[in-house]
Every structure is written in structure tokens, then in C-alpha cells.
Short mmCIF file of N, CA and C and ligand atoms in Angstrom, two decimals:
data_model
loop_
_atom_site.label_atom_id
_atom_site.label_comp_id
_atom_site.label_asym_id
_atom_site.label_seq_id
_atom_site.Cartn_x
_atom_site.Cartn_y
_atom_site.Cartn_z
N UNK J 10 98.82 118.56 110.25
CA UNK J 10 98.75 117.03 111.01
C UNK J 10 99.71 116.32 110.03
N UNK J 11 100.62 115.69 111.03
CA UNK J 11 101.69 114.77 110.70
C UNK J 11 101.26 113.76 109.38
N UNK J 12 102.03 113.43 108.59
CA UNK J 12 101.83 112.11 107.96
C UNK J 12 101.84 111.19 108.77
N UNK J 13 101.02 109.98 108.32
CA UNK J 13 100.94 108.88 109.12
C UNK J 13 101.11 107.72 108.01
N UNK J 14 101.93 106.84 108.12
CA UNK J 14 102.77 106.30 106.98
C UNK J 14 101.85 104.90 107.35
N UNK J 15 101.26 104.54 108.24
CA UNK J 15 100.73 103.28 108.02
C UNK J 15 99.17 103.60 107.79
N UNK J 16 98.68 104.33 107.24
CA UNK J 16 97.33 104.81 106.37
C UNK J 16 97.47 103.69 105.41
N UNK J 17 96.64 103.76 105.05
CA UNK J 17 95.83 102.46 103.96
C UNK J 17 96.46 102.59 102.56
N UNK J 18 96.55 103.79 102.08
CA UNK J 18 97.10 104.16 101.03
C UNK J 18 98.56 103.97 100.79
N UNK J 19 99.24 104.50 102.18
CA UNK J 19 100.33 104.42 102.29
C UNK J 19 101.05 102.86 101.80
N UNK J 20 100.03 101.63 102.14
CA UNK J 20 100.55 100.62 102.38
C UNK J 20 100.19 100.12 100.85
N UNK J 21 99.63 100.58 100.42
CA UNK J 21 99.07 100.35 98.95
C UNK J 21 100.22 100.50 98.04
N UNK J 22 100.77 101.95 98.46
CA UNK J 22 101.93 102.34 97.59
C UNK J 22 103.27 101.58 97.81
N UNK J 23 103.39 100.95 98.76
CA UNK J 23 104.60 100.26 99.11
C UNK J 23 104.27 98.83 98.89
N UNK J 24 103.10 98.50 97.95
CA UNK J 24 102.80 96.98 98.10
C UNK J 24 102.49 96.19 98.83
N UNK J 25 102.09 96.90 99.97
CA UNK J 25 102.10 95.60 101.28
C UNK J 25 100.41 95.27 101.23
N UNK J 26 99.51 95.99 100.46
CA UNK J 26 98.20 95.71 100.37
C UNK J 26 97.91 95.87 98.91
N UNK J 27 96.69 94.64 98.51
CA UNK J 27 97.04 95.04 97.01
C UNK J 27 95.86 95.92 96.48
N UNK J 28 95.73 96.47 95.30
CA UNK J 28 94.77 96.85 94.95
C UNK J 28 94.34 96.87 93.36
N UNK J 29 93.40 97.15 92.49
CA UNK J 29 93.02 97.20 91.78
C UNK J 29 93.36 98.27 90.49
N UNK J 30 94.75 98.28 90.35
CA UNK J 30 95.34 99.09 89.43
C UNK J 30 94.63 99.45 88.17
N UNK J 31 94.54 100.75 87.99
CA UNK J 31 94.16 101.36 86.52
C UNK J 31 95.17 102.14 85.76
N UNK J 32 95.86 102.78 86.62
CA UNK J 32 97.02 103.73 86.11
C UNK J 32 98.02 104.00 86.99
N UNK J 33 99.75 104.52 86.51
CA UNK J 33 100.40 104.63 87.68
C UNK J 33 101.52 105.26 86.57
N UNK J 34 102.31 105.83 86.99
CA UNK J 34 103.50 106.48 86.33
C UNK J 34 104.08 107.54 87.42
N UNK J 35 105.22 108.00 87.32
CA UNK J 35 106.24 108.47 88.34
C UNK J 35 105.68 109.17 89.80
N UNK J 36 104.55 109.77 89.22
CA UNK J 36 104.05 110.55 90.08
C UNK J 36 102.72 109.94 90.98
N UNK J 37 101.91 109.00 90.35
CA UNK J 37 101.18 109.13 90.10
C UNK J 37 100.37 107.15 90.45
N UNK J 38 99.43 107.26 91.46
CA UNK J 38 98.91 105.44 91.14
C UNK J 38 97.27 105.82 91.31
N UNK J 39 96.62 105.02 90.69
CA UNK J 39 95.19 105.06 90.67
C UNK J 39 94.63 103.57 90.62
N UNK J 40 93.55 103.15 91.48
CA UNK J 40 92.96 102.18 91.55
C UNK J 40 91.57 102.64 91.33
N UNK J 41 90.60 101.26 91.47
CA UNK J 41 89.20 101.39 91.78
C UNK J 41 88.80 101.25 93.14
N UNK J 42 88.21 102.07 93.67
CA UNK J 42 87.69 101.98 94.93
C UNK J 42 86.83 100.95 95.67
N UNK J 43 87.33 100.34 96.72
CA UNK J 43 86.56 99.08 97.27
C UNK J 43 85.34 99.26 97.49
N UNK J 44 84.95 100.25 97.75
CA UNK J 44 83.25 100.33 97.73
C UNK J 44 82.65 101.35 97.02
N UNK J 45 82.89 100.92 95.48
CA UNK J 45 81.97 102.05 94.72
C UNK J 45 81.10 102.63 95.10
N UNK J 46 80.69 103.96 94.51
CA UNK J 46 79.83 105.05 94.73
C UNK J 46 78.97 105.23 93.45
N UNK J 47 79.69 104.45 92.50
CA UNK J 47 79.12 104.88 91.14
C UNK J 47 79.63 103.83 90.11
N UNK J 48 78.79 103.91 88.97
CA UNK J 48 79.54 102.61 87.99
C UNK J 48 81.25 102.47 88.07
N UNK J 49 81.93 103.73 87.70
CA UNK J 49 83.16 104.18 87.75
C UNK J 49 83.50 104.95 88.93
N UNK J 50 84.41 104.34 89.91
CA UNK J 50 84.95 105.19 91.21
C UNK J 50 86.22 104.92 91.29
N UNK J 51 87.03 105.56 90.73
CA UNK J 51 88.69 105.54 90.92
C UNK J 51 89.26 106.22 91.76
N UNK J 52 90.35 105.91 92.50
CA UNK J 52 90.77 106.85 93.43
C UNK J 52 92.15 107.29 92.92
N UNK J 53 92.71 108.34 92.84
CA UNK J 53 93.88 108.98 92.27
C UNK J 53 94.80 109.15 93.41
N UNK J 54 96.04 108.76 93.77
CA UNK J 54 96.73 109.49 94.40
C UNK J 54 98.01 109.96 94.04
N UNK J 55 98.85 110.82 94.72
CA UNK J 55 100.27 111.37 94.18
C UNK J 55 100.85 110.18 95.22
N UNK J 56 102.17 110.04 94.62
CA UNK J 56 103.17 108.78 95.10
C UNK J 56 103.71 109.61 96.64
N UNK J 57 104.09 110.76 96.56
CA UNK J 57 103.87 111.53 97.82
C UNK J 57 103.70 111.46 98.76
N UNK J 58 104.16 111.73 100.04
CA UNK J 58 103.84 111.81 101.29
C UNK J 58 102.54 113.11 101.72
N UNK J 59 101.66 112.91 101.24
CA UNK J 59 100.92 114.28 101.26
C UNK J 59 99.44 114.20 102.22
N UNK J 60 99.09 114.65 103.28
CA UNK J 60 97.87 114.26 104.08
C UNK J 60 96.42 114.51 103.61
N UNK J 61 96.56 115.71 102.56
CA UNK J 61 95.33 116.18 102.39
C UNK J 61 95.51 117.12 101.07
N UNK J 62 94.10 117.74 100.30
CA UNK J 62 94.74 118.71 99.27
C UNK J 62 95.39 119.91 99.76
N UNK J 63 95.00 120.45 100.68
CA UNK J 63 95.78 121.42 101.14
C UNK J 63 97.43 121.21 101.45
N UNK J 64 97.68 120.31 102.16
CA UNK J 64 99.51 119.89 101.96
C UNK J 64 99.55 119.91 100.58
N UNK J 65 99.19 119.07 100.03
CA UNK J 65 99.44 118.82 98.70
C UNK J 65 99.79 120.02 98.00
N UNK J 66 98.70 121.13 97.72
CA UNK J 66 98.79 122.29 97.34
C UNK J 66 100.06 123.14 97.80
N UNK J 67 100.27 122.86 99.09
CA UNK J 67 101.19 124.03 99.43
C UNK J 67 102.58 123.04 99.40
N UNK J 68 102.55 122.08 99.66
CA UNK J 68 104.09 121.38 99.35
C UNK J 68 104.47 120.78 98.48
N UNK J 69 103.54 120.16 97.70
CA UNK J 69 104.14 119.29 96.40
C UNK J 69 104.92 120.28 95.37
N UNK J 70 105.87 119.59 94.80
CA UNK J 70 106.58 120.24 93.71
C UNK J 70 105.63 120.90 92.45
N UNK J 71 105.71 121.40 91.31
CA UNK J 71 105.40 121.70 90.48
C UNK J 71 105.15 120.89 89.53
N UNK J 72 105.90 119.82 89.57
CA UNK J 72 105.76 118.81 88.37
C UNK J 72 105.33 117.88 89.05
N UNK J 73 104.91 117.47 90.33
CA UNK J 73 103.86 116.49 91.41
C UNK J 73 102.53 117.47 91.06
N UNK J 74 102.17 118.21 91.09
CA UNK J 74 101.22 118.92 91.19
C UNK J 74 100.49 118.72 89.41
N UNK J 75 101.45 119.13 88.63
CA UNK J 75 100.80 118.84 87.24
C UNK J 75 100.78 117.70 86.89
N UNK J 76 101.45 116.99 87.10
CA UNK J 76 101.24 115.32 87.15
C UNK J 76 100.26 114.92 87.51
N UNK J 77 99.77 115.30 88.59
CA UNK J 77 98.11 114.49 89.33
C UNK J 77 97.48 114.89 88.65
N UNK J 78 97.42 116.28 88.11
CA UNK J 78 96.14 116.80 87.82
C UNK J 78 96.03 116.38 86.12
N UNK J 79 97.57 116.16 85.62
CA UNK J 79 96.92 115.47 84.28
C UNK J 79 96.72 113.70 83.99
N UNK J 80 97.22 113.52 85.25
CA UNK J 80 96.79 111.95 85.50
C UNK J 80 95.37 111.77 85.86
N UNK J 81 94.59 112.66 86.27
CA UNK J 81 93.38 112.75 86.69
C UNK J 81 92.73 112.82 84.99
N UNK J 82 93.17 113.65 84.49
CA UNK J 82 92.22 114.06 83.06
C UNK J 82 92.48 112.69 82.40
N UNK J 83 93.99 112.09 82.05
CA UNK J 83 93.76 111.08 81.55
C UNK J 83 92.94 109.75 81.89
N UNK J 84 93.27 109.51 83.09
CA UNK J 84 92.37 108.44 83.36
C UNK J 84 90.82 108.54 83.38
N UNK J 85 89.97 109.90 83.32
CA UNK J 85 89.08 110.13 82.80
C UNK J 85 88.49 109.75 81.43
N UNK J 86 89.86 110.35 80.76
CA UNK J 86 89.46 110.06 79.10
C UNK J 86 89.68 108.48 79.19
N UNK J 87 90.66 107.90 79.40
CA UNK J 87 90.48 106.39 79.29
C UNK J 87 89.42 105.73 79.78
N UNK J 88 89.00 106.04 80.67
CA UNK J 88 87.69 105.19 81.47
C UNK J 88 86.37 105.64 80.48
N UNK J 89 86.36 106.63 79.44
CA UNK J 89 85.42 106.90 78.83
C UNK J 89 84.54 107.69 79.48
N UNK J 90 85.05 108.43 80.36
CA UNK J 90 84.03 109.54 81.51
C UNK J 90 83.87 110.75 80.88
N UNK J 91 84.92 111.52 79.78
CA UNK J 91 84.64 112.54 79.48
C UNK J 91 83.48 112.84 78.39
N UNK J 92 82.91 112.12 77.83
CA UNK J 92 82.13 112.58 76.96
C UNK J 92 80.52 112.88 77.74
N UNK J 93 80.44 112.18 78.34
CA UNK J 93 78.87 112.28 79.39
C UNK J 93 79.53 112.92 80.53
N UNK J 94 80.40 113.33 80.91
CA UNK J 94 81.04 114.15 82.22
C UNK J 94 81.52 112.86 83.82
N UNK J 95 81.90 113.98 84.58
CA UNK J 95 82.34 113.20 85.70
C UNK J 95 82.43 114.08 86.81
N UNK J 96 82.89 113.35 88.09
CA UNK J 96 82.92 114.49 89.26
C UNK J 96 84.23 114.16 89.91
N UNK J 97 84.79 115.00 90.06
CA UNK J 97 85.86 114.75 91.04
C UNK J 97 85.90 115.28 92.55
N UNK J 98 86.43 114.67 93.37
CA UNK J 98 85.92 115.00 95.08
C UNK J 98 87.11 114.89 95.66
N UNK J 99 87.38 115.69 96.35
CA UNK J 99 88.90 115.78 97.18
C UNK J 99 88.15 115.89 98.63
N UNK J 100 87.30 114.83 99.56
CA UNK J 100 87.22 115.04 101.01
C UNK J 100 88.76 115.34 101.86
N UNK J 101 88.05 116.28 102.36
CA UNK J 101 89.31 117.07 103.28
C UNK J 101 89.22 117.29 104.77
N UNK J 102 89.82 116.32 105.56
CA UNK J 102 89.72 116.82 106.96
C UNK J 102 88.09 116.29 107.63
N UNK J 103 88.19 116.73 108.81
CA UNK J 103 87.04 116.07 109.56
C UNK J 103 85.70 117.12 108.86
N UNK J 104 85.59 118.05 108.61
CA UNK J 104 84.42 118.50 107.92
C UNK J 104 84.07 117.72 106.64
N UNK J 105 85.38 117.51 105.89
CA UNK J 105 84.91 117.10 104.34
C UNK J 105 84.85 115.32 104.81
N UNK J 106 84.96 114.85 105.61
CA UNK J 106 84.65 113.55 105.84
C UNK J 106 85.66 112.47 105.16
N UNK J 107 86.73 112.82 105.72
CA UNK J 107 88.10 112.36 104.72
C UNK J 107 88.27 111.13 105.60
N UNK J 108 88.13 110.18 105.35
CA UNK J 108 88.88 108.50 106.19
C UNK J 108 90.22 108.13 105.95
N UNK J 109 90.43 108.39 104.61
CA UNK J 109 92.23 108.01 104.57
C UNK J 109 93.17 109.12 104.42
N UNK J 110 93.99 109.38 105.57
CA UNK J 110 94.85 110.63 105.60
C UNK J 110 95.61 110.40 104.46
N UNK J 111 95.89 110.20 103.48
CA UNK J 111 96.64 110.42 102.21
C UNK J 111 95.82 111.12 101.09
N UNK J 112 96.39 112.08 100.82
CA UNK J 112 95.57 113.05 99.29
C UNK J 112 95.39 111.98 98.63
N UNK J 113 94.07 111.98 98.19
CA UNK J 113 93.47 111.31 97.08
C UNK J 113 92.07 112.29 96.23
N UNK J 114 91.85 112.05 95.20
CA UNK J 114 90.90 112.44 94.43
C UNK J 114 89.94 111.21 94.20
N UNK J 115 88.55 111.67 94.30
CA UNK J 115 87.96 110.60 93.93
C UNK J 115 87.26 110.75 92.60
N UNK J 116 87.33 109.90 91.45
CA UNK J 116 86.87 110.25 90.01
C UNK J 116 85.86 109.42 90.17
N UNK J 117 84.32 109.88 89.99
CA UNK J 117 83.08 109.46 89.90
C UNK J 117 82.46 109.49 88.61
N UNK J 118 81.86 108.65 87.70
CA UNK J 118 81.07 108.73 86.51
C UNK J 118 80.32 107.39 86.26
N UNK J 119 79.74 107.33 85.17
CA UNK J 119 79.16 106.07 84.55
C UNK J 119 77.81 106.04 84.41
N UNK J 120 77.18 107.41 85.44
CA UNK J 120 75.86 107.55 85.66
C UNK J 120 75.60 108.56 86.02
N UNK J 121 74.31 109.54 85.81
CA UNK J 121 74.38 111.21 85.87
C UNK J 121 74.06 111.07 87.63
N UNK J 122 75.09 111.84 88.29
CA UNK J 122 75.24 111.60 89.52
C UNK J 122 74.87 112.85 90.44
N UNK J 123 73.56 113.51 89.99
CA UNK J 123 72.93 114.04 90.85
C UNK J 123 73.54 115.13 91.65
N UNK J 124 72.60 115.80 92.80
CA UNK J 124 73.22 117.24 93.56
C UNK J 124 74.72 116.59 93.70
N UNK J 125 75.37 117.77 93.76
CA UNK J 125 76.46 117.64 94.43
C UNK J 125 76.72 116.97 96.33
N UNK J 126 75.39 117.68 96.77
CA UNK J 126 75.71 117.36 98.06
C UNK J 126 74.26 116.18 98.00
N UNK J 127 74.25 115.46 99.28
CA UNK J 127 73.06 115.11 99.92
C UNK J 127 71.92 116.17 100.40
N UNK J 128 70.78 115.78 100.05
CA UNK J 128 69.69 116.45 100.92
C UNK J 128 70.00 116.91 102.25
N UNK J 129 70.76 115.92 102.99
CA UNK J 129 70.66 115.51 104.32
C UNK J 129 72.11 116.73 104.89
N UNK J 130 72.79 117.07 103.89
CA UNK J 130 74.00 117.96 104.34
C UNK J 130 73.71 119.38 104.47
P1 5GP E 23 87.66 109.30 101.68
O1 5GP E 23 86.50 109.13 102.69
O2 5GP E 23 88.76 109.34 102.51
O3 5GP E 23 87.93 110.32 100.79
O4 5GP E 23 87.90 108.20 100.89
C1 5GP E 23 88.57 107.15 101.08
C2 5GP E 23 88.36 106.05 100.32
O5 5GP E 23 89.10 104.96 100.33
C3 5GP E 23 86.66 105.30 100.25
O6 5GP E 23 85.54 105.78 99.07
C4 5GP E 23 87.08 103.86 100.73
O7 5GP E 23 85.68 102.96 99.98
C5 5GP E 23 88.38 103.81 99.97
N1 5GP E 23 88.99 102.59 100.27
C6 5GP E 23 89.36 102.36 101.92
N2 5GP E 23 90.17 101.47 102.14
C7 5GP E 23 90.15 100.91 101.00
C8 5GP E 23 91.08 99.63 100.28
O8 5GP E 23 92.19 99.20 101.12
N3 5GP E 23 91.31 99.45 99.04
C9 5GP E 23 90.63 100.56 97.96
N4 5GP E 23 90.76 100.47 96.92
N5 5GP E 23 89.94 101.59 98.60
C10 5GP E 23 89.63 101.67 99.83
#
């Protein structure tokens, strides 16, 4: 799938749409999800144009990949999630329920999150 530079996270990266930023470095931007599913719900996105986790894994540079996952860990730490634990989700494609076609990881925490998938899944 070709990258659509009109997706909402591309617009956030370009500063065309505001976000509630929690972290930024050369490779990564992170901000609070607009519809939080847990007491803490942060989205972490690479600054590069990658559609999903598979595109990112195949095409991102080693610096981008390590920078992304280091940021995930740092953000979890800075938001006091490491002690009690947290969940990282990367919805991918149709079956994964991905809505925004710019790779992102959801960091969820702040309470016991229960089973990984809903009973309906
Ligand atoms: P996906 O289903 O693609 O994994 O998740 C997309 C996430 O982006 C959803 O949790 C949704 O609430 C969030 N989202 C969609 N539009 C915006 C927005 O404009 N700002 C922020 N902060 N989050 C958004």
C-alpha cells in the first residue's frame, strides 16, 4: 500500500493539526490518543513515512527502528507505567483494525487491562 501523506498523523507531524505531545526526538513523536481507551493511552509514531509495522520493519533504517523502540520504553518510564506494566499494540491492516495508515504503537496502561482480545474477537 502506498503511503497517503494526507493521513491524520502525517498532518500532525507537519503541524497542520495540533496534538497533546508527550515526547519528541529526531525519529519519533508521541502524543495522547484523542479517544483514550485506558487511563494512559499514548500514540508513538515514527517521523518517517511508513504505513504500518510491516513497512516499518522492512524499510526503516536501523537507527529509526532502534530509536522508535527506545522511545517506547522511555515514554513508558516517564509516564510511570513500568512498575505495574503496560501494553503496546500496533494494529495493522484490515484484520488488525488499523484506522490511520501511518505506523503507530499504542501504549496503554494505568490500570489492569484484562485479556488481550475482547471475548467477541
Ligand atoms: P488505529 O486504529 O489506527 O490503530 O488507531 C488510531 C488511533 O488514532 C485511534 O485510537 C484514535 O482515537 C486516534 N486518533 C485518530 N485521530 C486522532 C487525532 O486527530 N488526534 C489524536 N491525538 N488521536 C487520533
